[in-house]
Tab-separated table of C-alpha atoms in Angstrom:
chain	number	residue	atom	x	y	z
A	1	UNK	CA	40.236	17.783	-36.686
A	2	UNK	CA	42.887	17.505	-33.843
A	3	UNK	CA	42.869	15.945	-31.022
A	4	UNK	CA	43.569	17.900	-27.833
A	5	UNK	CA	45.870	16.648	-25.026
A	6	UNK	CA	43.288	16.452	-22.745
A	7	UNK	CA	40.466	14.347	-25.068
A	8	UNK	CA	40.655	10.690	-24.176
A	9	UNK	CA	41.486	8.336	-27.325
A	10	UNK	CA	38.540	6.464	-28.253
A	11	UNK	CA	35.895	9.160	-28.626
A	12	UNK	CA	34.960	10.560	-31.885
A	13	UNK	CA	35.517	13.918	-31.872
A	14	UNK	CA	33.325	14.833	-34.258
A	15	UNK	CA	29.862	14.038	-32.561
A	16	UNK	CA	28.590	17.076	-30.397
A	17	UNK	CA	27.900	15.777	-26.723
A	18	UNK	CA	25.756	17.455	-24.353
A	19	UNK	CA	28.096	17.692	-21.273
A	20	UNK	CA	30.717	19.594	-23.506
A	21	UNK	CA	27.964	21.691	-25.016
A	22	UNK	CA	27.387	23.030	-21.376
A	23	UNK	CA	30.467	23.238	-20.959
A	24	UNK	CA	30.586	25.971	-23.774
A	25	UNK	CA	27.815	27.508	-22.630
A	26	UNK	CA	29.763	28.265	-19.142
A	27	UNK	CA	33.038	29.228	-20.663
A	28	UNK	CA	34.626	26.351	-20.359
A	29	UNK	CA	37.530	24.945	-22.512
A	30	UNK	CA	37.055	21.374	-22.514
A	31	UNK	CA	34.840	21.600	-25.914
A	32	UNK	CA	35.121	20.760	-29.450
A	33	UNK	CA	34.502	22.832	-32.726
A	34	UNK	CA	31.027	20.364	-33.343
A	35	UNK	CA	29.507	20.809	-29.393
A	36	UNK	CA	30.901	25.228	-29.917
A	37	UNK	CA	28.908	24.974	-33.639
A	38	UNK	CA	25.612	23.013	-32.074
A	39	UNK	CA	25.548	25.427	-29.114
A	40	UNK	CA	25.608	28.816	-31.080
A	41	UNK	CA	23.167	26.818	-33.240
A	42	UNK	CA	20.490	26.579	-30.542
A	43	UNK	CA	20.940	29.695	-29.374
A	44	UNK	CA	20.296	31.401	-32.862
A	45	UNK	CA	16.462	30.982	-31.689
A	46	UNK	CA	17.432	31.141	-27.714
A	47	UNK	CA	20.181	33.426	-27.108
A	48	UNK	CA	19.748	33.269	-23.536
A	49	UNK	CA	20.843	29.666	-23.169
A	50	UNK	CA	24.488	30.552	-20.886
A	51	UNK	CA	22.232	32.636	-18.640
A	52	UNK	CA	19.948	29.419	-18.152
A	53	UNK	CA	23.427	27.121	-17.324
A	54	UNK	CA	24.609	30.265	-15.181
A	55	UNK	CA	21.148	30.137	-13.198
A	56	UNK	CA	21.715	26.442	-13.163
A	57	UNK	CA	25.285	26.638	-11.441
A	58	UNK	CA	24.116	29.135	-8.736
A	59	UNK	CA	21.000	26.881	-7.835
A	60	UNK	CA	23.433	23.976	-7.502
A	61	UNK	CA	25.931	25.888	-5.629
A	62	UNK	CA	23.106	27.343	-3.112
A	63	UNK	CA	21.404	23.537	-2.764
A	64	UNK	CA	24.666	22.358	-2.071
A	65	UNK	CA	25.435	24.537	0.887
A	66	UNK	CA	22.034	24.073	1.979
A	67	UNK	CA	22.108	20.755	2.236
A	68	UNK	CA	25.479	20.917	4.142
A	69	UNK	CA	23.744	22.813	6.532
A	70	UNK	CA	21.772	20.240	7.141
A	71	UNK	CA	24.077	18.271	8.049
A	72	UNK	CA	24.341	15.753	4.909
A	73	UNK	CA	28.004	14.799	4.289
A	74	UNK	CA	27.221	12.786	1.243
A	75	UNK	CA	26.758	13.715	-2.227
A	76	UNK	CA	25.888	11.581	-5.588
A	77	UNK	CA	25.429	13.954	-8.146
A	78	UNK	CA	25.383	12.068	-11.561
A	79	UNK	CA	25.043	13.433	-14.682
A	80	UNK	CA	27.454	15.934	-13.680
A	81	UNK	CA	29.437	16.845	-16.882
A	82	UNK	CA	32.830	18.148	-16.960
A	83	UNK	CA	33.749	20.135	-13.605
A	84	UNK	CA	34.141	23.953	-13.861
A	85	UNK	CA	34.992	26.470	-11.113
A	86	UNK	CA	32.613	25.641	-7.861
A	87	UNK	CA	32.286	22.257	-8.701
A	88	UNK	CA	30.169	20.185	-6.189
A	89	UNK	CA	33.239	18.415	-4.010
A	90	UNK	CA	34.929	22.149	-3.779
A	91	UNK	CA	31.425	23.899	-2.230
A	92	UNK	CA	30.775	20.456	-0.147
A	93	UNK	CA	33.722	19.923	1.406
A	94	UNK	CA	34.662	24.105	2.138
A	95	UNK	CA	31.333	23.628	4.033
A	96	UNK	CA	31.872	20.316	5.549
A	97	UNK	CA	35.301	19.264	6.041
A	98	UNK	CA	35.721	15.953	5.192
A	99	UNK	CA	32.217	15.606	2.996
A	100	UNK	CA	32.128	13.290	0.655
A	101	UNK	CA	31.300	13.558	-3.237
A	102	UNK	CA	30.983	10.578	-6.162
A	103	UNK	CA	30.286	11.934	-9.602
A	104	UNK	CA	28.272	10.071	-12.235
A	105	UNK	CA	28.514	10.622	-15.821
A	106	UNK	CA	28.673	8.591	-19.306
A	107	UNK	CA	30.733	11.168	-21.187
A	108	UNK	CA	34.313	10.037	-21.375
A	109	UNK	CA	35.663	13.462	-21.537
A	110	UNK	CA	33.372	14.432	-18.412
A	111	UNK	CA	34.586	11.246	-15.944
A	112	UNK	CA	38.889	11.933	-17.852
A	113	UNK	CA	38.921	15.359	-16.739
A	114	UNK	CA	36.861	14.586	-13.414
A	115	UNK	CA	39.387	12.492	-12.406
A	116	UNK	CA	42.200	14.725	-13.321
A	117	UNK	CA	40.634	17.095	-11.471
A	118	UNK	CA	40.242	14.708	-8.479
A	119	UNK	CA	43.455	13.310	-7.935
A	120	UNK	CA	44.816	13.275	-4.832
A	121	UNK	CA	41.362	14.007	-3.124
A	122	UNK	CA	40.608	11.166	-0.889
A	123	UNK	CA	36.930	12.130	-0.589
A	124	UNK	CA	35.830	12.168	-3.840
A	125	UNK	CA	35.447	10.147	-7.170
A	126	UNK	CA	33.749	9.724	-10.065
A	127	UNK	CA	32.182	6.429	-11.899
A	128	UNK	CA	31.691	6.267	-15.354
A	129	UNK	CA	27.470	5.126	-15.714
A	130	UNK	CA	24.586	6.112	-16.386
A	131	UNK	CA	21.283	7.577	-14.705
A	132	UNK	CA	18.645	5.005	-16.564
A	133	UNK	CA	21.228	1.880	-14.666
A	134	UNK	CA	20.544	3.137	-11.139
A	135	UNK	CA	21.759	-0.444	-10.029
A	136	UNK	CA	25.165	-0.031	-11.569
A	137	UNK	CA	25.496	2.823	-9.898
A	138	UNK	CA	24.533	1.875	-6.554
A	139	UNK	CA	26.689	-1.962	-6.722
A	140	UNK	CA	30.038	0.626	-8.077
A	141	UNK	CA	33.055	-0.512	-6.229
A	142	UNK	CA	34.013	3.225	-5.895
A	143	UNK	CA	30.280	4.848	-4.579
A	144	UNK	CA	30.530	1.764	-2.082
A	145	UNK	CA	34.454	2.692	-1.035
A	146	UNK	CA	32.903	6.563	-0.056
A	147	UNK	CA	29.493	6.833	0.711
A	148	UNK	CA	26.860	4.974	3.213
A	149	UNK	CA	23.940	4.559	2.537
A	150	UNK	CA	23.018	3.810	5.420
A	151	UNK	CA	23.477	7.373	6.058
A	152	UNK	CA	21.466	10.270	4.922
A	153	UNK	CA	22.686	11.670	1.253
A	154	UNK	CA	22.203	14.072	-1.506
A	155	UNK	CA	21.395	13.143	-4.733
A	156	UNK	CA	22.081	15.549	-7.084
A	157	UNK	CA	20.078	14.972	-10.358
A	158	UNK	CA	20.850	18.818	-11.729
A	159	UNK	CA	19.956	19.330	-15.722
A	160	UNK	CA	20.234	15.701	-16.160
A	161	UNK	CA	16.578	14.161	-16.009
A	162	UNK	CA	15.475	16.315	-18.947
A	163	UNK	CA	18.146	13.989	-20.886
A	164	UNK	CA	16.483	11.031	-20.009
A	165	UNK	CA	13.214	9.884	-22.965
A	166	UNK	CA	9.867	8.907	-20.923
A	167	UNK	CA	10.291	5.590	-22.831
A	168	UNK	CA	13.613	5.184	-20.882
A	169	UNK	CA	11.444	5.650	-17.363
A	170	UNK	CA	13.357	8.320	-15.875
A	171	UNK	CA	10.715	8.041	-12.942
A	172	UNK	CA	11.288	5.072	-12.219
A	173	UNK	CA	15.097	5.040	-12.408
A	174	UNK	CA	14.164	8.233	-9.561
A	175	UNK	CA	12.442	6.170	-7.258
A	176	UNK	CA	15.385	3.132	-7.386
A	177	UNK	CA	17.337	5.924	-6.396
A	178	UNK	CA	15.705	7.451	-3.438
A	179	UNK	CA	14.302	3.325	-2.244
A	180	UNK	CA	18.168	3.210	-1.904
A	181	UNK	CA	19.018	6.000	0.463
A	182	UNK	CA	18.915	7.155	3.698
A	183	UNK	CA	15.247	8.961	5.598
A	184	UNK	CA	16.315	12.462	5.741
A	185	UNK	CA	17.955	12.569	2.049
A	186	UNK	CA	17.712	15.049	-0.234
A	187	UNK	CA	16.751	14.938	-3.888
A	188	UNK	CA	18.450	18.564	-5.737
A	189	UNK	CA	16.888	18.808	-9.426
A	190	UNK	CA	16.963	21.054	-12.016
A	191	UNK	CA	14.853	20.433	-15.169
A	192	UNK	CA	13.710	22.447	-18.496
A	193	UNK	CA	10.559	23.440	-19.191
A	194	UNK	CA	8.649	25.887	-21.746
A	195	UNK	CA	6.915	27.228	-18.894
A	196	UNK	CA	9.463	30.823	-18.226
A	197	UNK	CA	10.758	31.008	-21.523
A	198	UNK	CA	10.969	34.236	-22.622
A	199	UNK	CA	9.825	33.627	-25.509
A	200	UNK	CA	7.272	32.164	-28.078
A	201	UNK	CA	6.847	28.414	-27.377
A	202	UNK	CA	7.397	28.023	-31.391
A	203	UNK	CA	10.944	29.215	-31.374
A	204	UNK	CA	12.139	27.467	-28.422
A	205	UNK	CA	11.356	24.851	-30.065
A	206	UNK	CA	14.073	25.670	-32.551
A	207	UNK	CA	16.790	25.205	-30.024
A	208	UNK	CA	15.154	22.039	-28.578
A	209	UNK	CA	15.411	20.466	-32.456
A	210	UNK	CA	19.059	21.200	-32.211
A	211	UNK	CA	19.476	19.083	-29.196
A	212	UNK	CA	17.343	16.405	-31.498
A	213	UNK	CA	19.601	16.453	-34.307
A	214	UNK	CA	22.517	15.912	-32.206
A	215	UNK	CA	20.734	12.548	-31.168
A	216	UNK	CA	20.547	14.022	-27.418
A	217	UNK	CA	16.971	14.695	-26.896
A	218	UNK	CA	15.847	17.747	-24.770
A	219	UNK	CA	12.788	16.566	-22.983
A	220	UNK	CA	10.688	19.842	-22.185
A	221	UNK	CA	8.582	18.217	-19.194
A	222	UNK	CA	5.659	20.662	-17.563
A	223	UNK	CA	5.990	22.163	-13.783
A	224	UNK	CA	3.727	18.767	-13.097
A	225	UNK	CA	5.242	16.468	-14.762
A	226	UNK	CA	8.685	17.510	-13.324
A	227	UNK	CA	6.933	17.237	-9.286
A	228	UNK	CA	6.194	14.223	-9.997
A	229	UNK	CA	10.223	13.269	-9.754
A	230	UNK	CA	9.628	14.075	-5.837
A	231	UNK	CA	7.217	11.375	-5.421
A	232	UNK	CA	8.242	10.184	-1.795
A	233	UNK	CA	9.892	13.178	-0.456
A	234	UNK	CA	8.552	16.535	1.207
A	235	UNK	CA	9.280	19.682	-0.221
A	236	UNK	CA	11.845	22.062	0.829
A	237	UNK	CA	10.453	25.722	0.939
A	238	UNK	CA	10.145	27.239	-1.460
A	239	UNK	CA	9.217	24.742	-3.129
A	240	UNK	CA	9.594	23.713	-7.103
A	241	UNK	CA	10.282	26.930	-8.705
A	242	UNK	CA	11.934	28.909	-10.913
A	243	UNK	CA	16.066	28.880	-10.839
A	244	UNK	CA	16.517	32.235	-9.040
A	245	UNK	CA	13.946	31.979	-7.062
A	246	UNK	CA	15.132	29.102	-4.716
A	247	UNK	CA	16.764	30.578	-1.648
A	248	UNK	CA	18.473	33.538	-3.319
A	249	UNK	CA	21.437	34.913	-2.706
A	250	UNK	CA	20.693	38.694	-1.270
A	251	UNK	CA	23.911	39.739	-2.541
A	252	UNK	CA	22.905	39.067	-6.419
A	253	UNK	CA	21.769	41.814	-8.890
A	254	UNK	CA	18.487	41.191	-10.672
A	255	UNK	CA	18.736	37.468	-12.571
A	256	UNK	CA	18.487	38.013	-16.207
A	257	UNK	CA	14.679	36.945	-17.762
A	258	UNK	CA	16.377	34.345	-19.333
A	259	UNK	CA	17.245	32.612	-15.529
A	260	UNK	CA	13.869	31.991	-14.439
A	261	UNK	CA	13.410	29.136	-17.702
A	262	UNK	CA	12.716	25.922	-16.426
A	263	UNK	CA	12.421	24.979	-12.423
A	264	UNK	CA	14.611	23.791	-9.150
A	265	UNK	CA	13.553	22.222	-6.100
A	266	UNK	CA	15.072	20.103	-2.822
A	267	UNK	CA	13.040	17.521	-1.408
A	268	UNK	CA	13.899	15.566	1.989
A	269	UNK	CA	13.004	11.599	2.311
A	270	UNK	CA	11.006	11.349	5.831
């Protein structure tokens, strides 16, 4: 197989990886042949997987500008995969001049092309960790150089936490996380769930074994289990609910079934 320009030497090509598999599923280009051949894989049994990551995108997009709004100028948002069009630091900072943006991920290919993509902007960077070593994160030279925490911030932990095994204590790695920041941060999620699945449990499963064989578990948690990430902060109306559902735009047509698989929410640290 050959080696694009753009992959960074060192990582074997020929192991699917989850951020490039998403990165398929939005149209993106930064993928090989083994994440394009696992994606259309899963969605032999769930065809409607690139509607779920489009969902995803808007949510993100929409709790991003919302939380600008509220006057947060800081934004962590790790496990954030390889940036596409209306990436976090591009919706942040056209909202709030001068907002600042660190991006987390363990994929080489995500934090090569993130800091391609980043060059030159003096606002943002990206640290190459992970979410279940909250501590690296936090003690990074380069979160320290931008962010405060002294000062209110949004963590961004969107399609990431469903990633994470319960024997790796995602909840716990949560909590680190928000005893770190700020009152009056936000936590943004998105997580999976069978619950809005258009389909039959039993083949949804198919696409979740694909994940499985590809040695990156897909943790299907239940509308409870997934609240219970918001342990110490207050809800943001509307709430935990499906993608589309969380502050719509008015200008979008009808979400396709597909969109409303798995659930978003915002909560606020008092």
């Amino acid at each position: 197989m050959e080696r694009p320009a753009w992959a960074p030497r060192g990582i074997d090509i020929s192991v699917p990886s989850v951020s490039r598999v998403y990165d398929y599923y939005l149209g993106g280009s930064h993928n090989f042949e083994t994440d394009r051949e696992a994606a259309r894989r899963a969605m032999e049994f769930m065809p409607g997987l690139p509607k779920i990551m489009q969902a995803n995108r808007a949510f993100l997009r929409r709790a991003v500008r919302f939380a600008a709004g509220e006057g947060i100028t800081q934004f962590l948002d790790i496990g954030s995969g390889i940036p596409t069009f209306g990436n976090v630091h591009e919706v942040a900072q056209s909202a709030r001049p001068g907002a600042r943006v660190v991006y987390v991920d363990h994929d080489p290919v995500a934090v090569a092309h993130s800091e391609a993509v980043l060059a030159g902007n003096e606002d943002a960077d990206v640290i190459a960790a992970d979410l279940r070593k909250p501590r690296e994160i936090l003690s990074s030279p380069r979160l320290q150089r931008l962010m405060d925490l002294n000062q209110p911030v949004a963590l961004l932990l969107v399609a990431i936490l469903h990633f994470v095994e319960d024997e790796d204590d995602p909840y716990g790695a949560v909590a680190e996380l928000r005893d770190a920041l700020a009152p009056g941060s936000l936590l943004v999620v998105t997580h999976a769930s069978y619950e809005g699945i258009p389909l039959p449990p039993e083949r949804a499963r198919g696409a979740v074994d694909v994940y499985k064989d590809i040695r990156n578990p897909l943790i299907m948690r239940s509308r409870d289990d997934i609240a219970r990430f918001f342990e110490g902060y207050d809800m943001v109306e509307p709430g935990l609910v499906p993608m589309p559902n969380w502050r719509p735009d008015p200008a979008c047509e009808e979400e396709d079934p597909y969109s409303y698989s798995g659930f978003a929410g915002v909560g606020r640290t008092a």
